[in-house]
mmCIF file of C-alpha atoms and ligand atoms in Angstrom:
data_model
loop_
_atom_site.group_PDB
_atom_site.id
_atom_site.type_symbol
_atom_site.label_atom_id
_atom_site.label_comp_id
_atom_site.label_asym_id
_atom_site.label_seq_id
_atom_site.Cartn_x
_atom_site.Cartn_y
_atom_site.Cartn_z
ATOM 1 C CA UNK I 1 -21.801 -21.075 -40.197
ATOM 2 C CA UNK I 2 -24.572 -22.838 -38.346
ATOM 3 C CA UNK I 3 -27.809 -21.215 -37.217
ATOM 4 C CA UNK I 4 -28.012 -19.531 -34.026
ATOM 5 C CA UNK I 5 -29.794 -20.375 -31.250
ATOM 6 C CA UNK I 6 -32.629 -18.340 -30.227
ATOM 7 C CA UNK I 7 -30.525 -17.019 -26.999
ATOM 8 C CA UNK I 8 -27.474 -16.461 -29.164
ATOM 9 C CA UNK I 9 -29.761 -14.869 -32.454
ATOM 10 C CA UNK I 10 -31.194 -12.565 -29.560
ATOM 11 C CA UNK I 11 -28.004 -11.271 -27.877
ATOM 12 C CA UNK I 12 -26.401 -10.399 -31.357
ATOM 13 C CA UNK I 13 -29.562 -8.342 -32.357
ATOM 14 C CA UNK I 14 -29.478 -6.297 -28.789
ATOM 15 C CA UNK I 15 -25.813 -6.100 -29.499
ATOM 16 C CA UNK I 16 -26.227 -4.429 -32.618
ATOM 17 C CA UNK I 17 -29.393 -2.346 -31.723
ATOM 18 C CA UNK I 18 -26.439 -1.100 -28.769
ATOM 19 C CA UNK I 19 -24.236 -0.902 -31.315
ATOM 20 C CA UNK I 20 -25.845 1.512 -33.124
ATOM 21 C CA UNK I 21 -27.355 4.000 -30.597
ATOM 22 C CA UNK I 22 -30.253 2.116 -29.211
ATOM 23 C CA UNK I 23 -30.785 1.080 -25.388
ATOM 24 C CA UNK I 24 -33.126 -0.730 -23.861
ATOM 25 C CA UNK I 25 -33.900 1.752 -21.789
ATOM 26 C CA UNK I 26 -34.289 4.398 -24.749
ATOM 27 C CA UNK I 27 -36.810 2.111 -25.982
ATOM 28 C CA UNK I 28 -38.859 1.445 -22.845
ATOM 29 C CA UNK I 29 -39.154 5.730 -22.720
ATOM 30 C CA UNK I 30 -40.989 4.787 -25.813
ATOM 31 C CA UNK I 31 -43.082 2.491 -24.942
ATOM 32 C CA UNK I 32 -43.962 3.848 -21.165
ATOM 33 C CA UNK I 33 -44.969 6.763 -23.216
ATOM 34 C CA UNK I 34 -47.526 4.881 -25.556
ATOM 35 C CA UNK I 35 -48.880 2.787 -22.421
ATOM 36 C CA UNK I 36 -48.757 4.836 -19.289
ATOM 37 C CA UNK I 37 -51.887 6.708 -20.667
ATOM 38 C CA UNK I 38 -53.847 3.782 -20.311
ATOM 39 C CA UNK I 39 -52.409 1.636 -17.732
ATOM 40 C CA UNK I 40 -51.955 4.161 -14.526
ATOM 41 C CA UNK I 41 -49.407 1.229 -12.720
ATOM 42 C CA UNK I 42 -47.416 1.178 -15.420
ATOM 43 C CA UNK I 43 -43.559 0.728 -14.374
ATOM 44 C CA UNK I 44 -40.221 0.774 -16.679
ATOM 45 C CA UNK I 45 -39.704 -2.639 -15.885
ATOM 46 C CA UNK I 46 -42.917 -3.619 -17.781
ATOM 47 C CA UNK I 47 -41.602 -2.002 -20.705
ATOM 48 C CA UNK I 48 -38.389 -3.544 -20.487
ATOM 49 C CA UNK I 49 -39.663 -6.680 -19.704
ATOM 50 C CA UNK I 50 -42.258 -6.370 -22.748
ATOM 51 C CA UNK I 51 -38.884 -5.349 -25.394
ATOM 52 C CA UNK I 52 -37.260 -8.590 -23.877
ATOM 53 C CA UNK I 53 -40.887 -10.311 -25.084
ATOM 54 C CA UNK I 54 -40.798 -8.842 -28.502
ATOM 55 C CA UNK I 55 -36.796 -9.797 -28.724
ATOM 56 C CA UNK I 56 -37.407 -13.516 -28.102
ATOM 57 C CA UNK I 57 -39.330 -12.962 -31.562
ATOM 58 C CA UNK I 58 -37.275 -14.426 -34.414
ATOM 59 C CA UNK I 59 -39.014 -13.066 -36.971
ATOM 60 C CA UNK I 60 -37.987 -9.573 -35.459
ATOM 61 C CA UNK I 61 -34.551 -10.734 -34.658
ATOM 62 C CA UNK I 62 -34.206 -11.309 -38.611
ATOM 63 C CA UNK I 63 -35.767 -7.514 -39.104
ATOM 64 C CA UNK I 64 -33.471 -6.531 -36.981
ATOM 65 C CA UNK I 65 -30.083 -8.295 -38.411
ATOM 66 C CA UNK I 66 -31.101 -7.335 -42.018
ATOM 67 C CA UNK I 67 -32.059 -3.605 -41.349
ATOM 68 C CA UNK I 68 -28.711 -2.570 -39.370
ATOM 69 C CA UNK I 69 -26.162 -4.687 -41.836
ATOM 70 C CA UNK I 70 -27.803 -2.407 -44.649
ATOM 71 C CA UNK I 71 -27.746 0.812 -43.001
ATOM 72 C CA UNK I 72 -24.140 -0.355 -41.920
ATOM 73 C CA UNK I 73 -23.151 -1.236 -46.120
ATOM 74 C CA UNK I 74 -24.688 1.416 -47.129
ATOM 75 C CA UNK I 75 -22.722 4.139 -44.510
ATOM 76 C CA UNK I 76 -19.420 1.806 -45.783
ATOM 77 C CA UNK I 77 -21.069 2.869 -49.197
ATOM 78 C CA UNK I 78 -20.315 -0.457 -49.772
ATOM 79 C CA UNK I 79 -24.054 -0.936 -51.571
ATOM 80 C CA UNK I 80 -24.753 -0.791 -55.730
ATOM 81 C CA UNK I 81 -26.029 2.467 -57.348
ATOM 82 C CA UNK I 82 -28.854 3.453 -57.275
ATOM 83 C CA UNK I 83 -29.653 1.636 -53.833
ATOM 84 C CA UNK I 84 -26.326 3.036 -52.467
ATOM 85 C CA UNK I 85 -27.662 6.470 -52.627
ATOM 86 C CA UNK I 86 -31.636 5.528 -51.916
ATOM 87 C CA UNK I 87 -30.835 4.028 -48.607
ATOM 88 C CA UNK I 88 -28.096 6.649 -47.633
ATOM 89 C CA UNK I 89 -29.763 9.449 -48.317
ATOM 90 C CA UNK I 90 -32.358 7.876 -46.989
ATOM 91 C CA UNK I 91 -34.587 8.979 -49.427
ATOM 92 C CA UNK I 92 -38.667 9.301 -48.689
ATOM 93 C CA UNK I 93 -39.562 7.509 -51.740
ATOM 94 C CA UNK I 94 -37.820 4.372 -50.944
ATOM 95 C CA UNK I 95 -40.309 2.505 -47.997
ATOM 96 C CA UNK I 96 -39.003 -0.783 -47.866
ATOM 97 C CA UNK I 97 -37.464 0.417 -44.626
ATOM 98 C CA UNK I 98 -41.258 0.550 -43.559
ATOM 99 C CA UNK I 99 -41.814 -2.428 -45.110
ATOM 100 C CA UNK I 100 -39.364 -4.588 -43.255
ATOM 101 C CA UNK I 101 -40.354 -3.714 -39.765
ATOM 102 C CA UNK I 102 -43.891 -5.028 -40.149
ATOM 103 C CA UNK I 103 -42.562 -7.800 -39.813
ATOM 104 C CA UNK I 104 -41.803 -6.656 -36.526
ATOM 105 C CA UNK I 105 -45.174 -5.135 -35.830
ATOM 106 C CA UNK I 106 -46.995 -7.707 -37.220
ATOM 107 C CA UNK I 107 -46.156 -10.066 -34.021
ATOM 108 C CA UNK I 108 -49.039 -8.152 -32.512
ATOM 109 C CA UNK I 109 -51.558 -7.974 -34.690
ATOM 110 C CA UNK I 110 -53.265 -4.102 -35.348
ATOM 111 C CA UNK I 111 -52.886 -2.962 -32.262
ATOM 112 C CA UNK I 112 -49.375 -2.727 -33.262
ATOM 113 C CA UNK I 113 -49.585 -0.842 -36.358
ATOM 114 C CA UNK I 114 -51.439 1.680 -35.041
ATOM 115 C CA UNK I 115 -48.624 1.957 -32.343
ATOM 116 C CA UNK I 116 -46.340 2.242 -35.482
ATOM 117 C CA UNK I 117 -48.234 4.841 -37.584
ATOM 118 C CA UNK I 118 -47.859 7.281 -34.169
ATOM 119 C CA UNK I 119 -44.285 6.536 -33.454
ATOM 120 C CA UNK I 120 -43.104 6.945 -37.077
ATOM 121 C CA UNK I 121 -45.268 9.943 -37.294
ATOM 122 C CA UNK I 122 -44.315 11.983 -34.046
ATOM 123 C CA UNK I 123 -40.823 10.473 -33.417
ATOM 124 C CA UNK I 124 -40.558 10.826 -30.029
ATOM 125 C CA UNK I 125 -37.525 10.312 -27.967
ATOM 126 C CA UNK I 126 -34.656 7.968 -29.509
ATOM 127 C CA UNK I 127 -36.404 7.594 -32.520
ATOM 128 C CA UNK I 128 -36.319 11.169 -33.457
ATOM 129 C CA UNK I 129 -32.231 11.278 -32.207
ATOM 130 C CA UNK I 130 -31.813 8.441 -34.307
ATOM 131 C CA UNK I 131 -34.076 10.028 -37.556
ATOM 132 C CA UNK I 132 -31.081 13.116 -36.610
ATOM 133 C CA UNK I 133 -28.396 11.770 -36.172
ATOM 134 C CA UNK I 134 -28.980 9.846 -40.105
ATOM 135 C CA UNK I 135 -28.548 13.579 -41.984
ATOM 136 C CA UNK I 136 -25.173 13.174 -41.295
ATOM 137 C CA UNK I 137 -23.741 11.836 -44.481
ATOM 138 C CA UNK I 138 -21.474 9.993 -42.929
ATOM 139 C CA UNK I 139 -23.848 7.991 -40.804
ATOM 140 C CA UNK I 140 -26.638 5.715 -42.346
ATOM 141 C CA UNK I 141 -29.844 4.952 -39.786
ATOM 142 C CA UNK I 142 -32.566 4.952 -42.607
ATOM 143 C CA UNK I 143 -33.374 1.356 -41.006
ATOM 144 C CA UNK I 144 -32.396 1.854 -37.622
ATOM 145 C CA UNK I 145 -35.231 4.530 -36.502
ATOM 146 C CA UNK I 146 -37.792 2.276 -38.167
ATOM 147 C CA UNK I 147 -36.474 -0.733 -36.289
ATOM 148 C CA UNK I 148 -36.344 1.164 -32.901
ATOM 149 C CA UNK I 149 -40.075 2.391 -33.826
ATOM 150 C CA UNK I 150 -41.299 -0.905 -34.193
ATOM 151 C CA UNK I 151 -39.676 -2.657 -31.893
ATOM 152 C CA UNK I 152 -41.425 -0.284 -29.353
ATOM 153 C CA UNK I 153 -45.062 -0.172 -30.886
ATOM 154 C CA UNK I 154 -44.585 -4.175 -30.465
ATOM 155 C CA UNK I 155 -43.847 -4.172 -26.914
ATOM 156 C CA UNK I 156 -46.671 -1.366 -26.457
ATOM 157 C CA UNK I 157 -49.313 -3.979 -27.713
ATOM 158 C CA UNK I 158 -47.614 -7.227 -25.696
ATOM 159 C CA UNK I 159 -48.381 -5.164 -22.459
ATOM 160 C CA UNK I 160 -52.028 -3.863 -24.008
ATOM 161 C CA UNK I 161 -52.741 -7.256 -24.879
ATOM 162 C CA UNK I 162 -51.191 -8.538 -21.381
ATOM 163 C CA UNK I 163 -53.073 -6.135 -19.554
ATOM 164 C CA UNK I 164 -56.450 -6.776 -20.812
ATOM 165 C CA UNK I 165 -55.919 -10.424 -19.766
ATOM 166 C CA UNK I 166 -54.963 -9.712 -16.519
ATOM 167 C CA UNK I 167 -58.609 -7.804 -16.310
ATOM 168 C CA UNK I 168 -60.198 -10.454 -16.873
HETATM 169 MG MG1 MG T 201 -36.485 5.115 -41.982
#
């Protein structure tokens, strides 16, 4: 199979972050939380505008892809041991989880990791569903909530940064 276009790599990552519990609109909660502190006209559209920013990314595209298709293996149980059991258990002492979404929060710079380290921390909204829903040993979303949390500190710091611009 060929590469994907951007479009195309873009629409099966939102499929699959859909797919798995995720919205859009879950996400921008997120993010209108983190922001709305600091920019007063804040509006949902921003924040869904800002996910759509972070989206276009394909560096978090790739995140994205390779995070869900383990979570999905591993609730199969379709992984090796001992990974099988590190990822579905999703056991605290594993981190890459962490590890791959910096990828994703890398796009913008500290702002974004600082975003991260709250999120992760606090879990608010679909994040801490998510984080829930995962005990169930027949579900798997040791990446997912990670993803989700990223994905949202991103598009926190893409409307910081935009902001401050448009002060200027
Ligand atoms: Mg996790």
């Amino acid at each position: 199979m060929t590469i994907k276009s951007n479009k195309k790599m873009k629409d099966i990552a939102k499929n699959l972050l859909i797919e798995r519990g995720a919205t859009i609109e879950e996400i921008a909660n997120i993010v209108f939380e983190l922001q709305k502190k600091y920019i007063p006209s804040l509006t949902m559209v921003d924040c869904t505008d800002a996910i759509e920013r972070v989206l276009d990314k394909r560096e978090v595209q790739n995140a994205v892809l390779t995070g869900i298709e383990l979570d999905k293996l591993a609730e199969e149980n379709k992984l090796s041991e001992p990974l099988e059991t590190l990822i579905n258990s999703d056991n605290p002492l594993y981190g890459i989880d962490e590890i791959l979404v910096l990828s994703i929060v890398n796009v913008y710079g500290s702002i974004g990791f600082t975003n991260f380290g709250y999120v992760d921390k606090l879990k608010p909204g679909i994040i801490g569903t998510l984080d829930e829903a995962g005990k169930d040993p027949n579900k798997c979303n040791t990446f997912l909530d990670d993803i989700v949390g990223a994905i949202a500190a991103a598009a926190a710091s893409s409307i910081a940064h935009n902001f401050e611009e448009d002060e200027e």
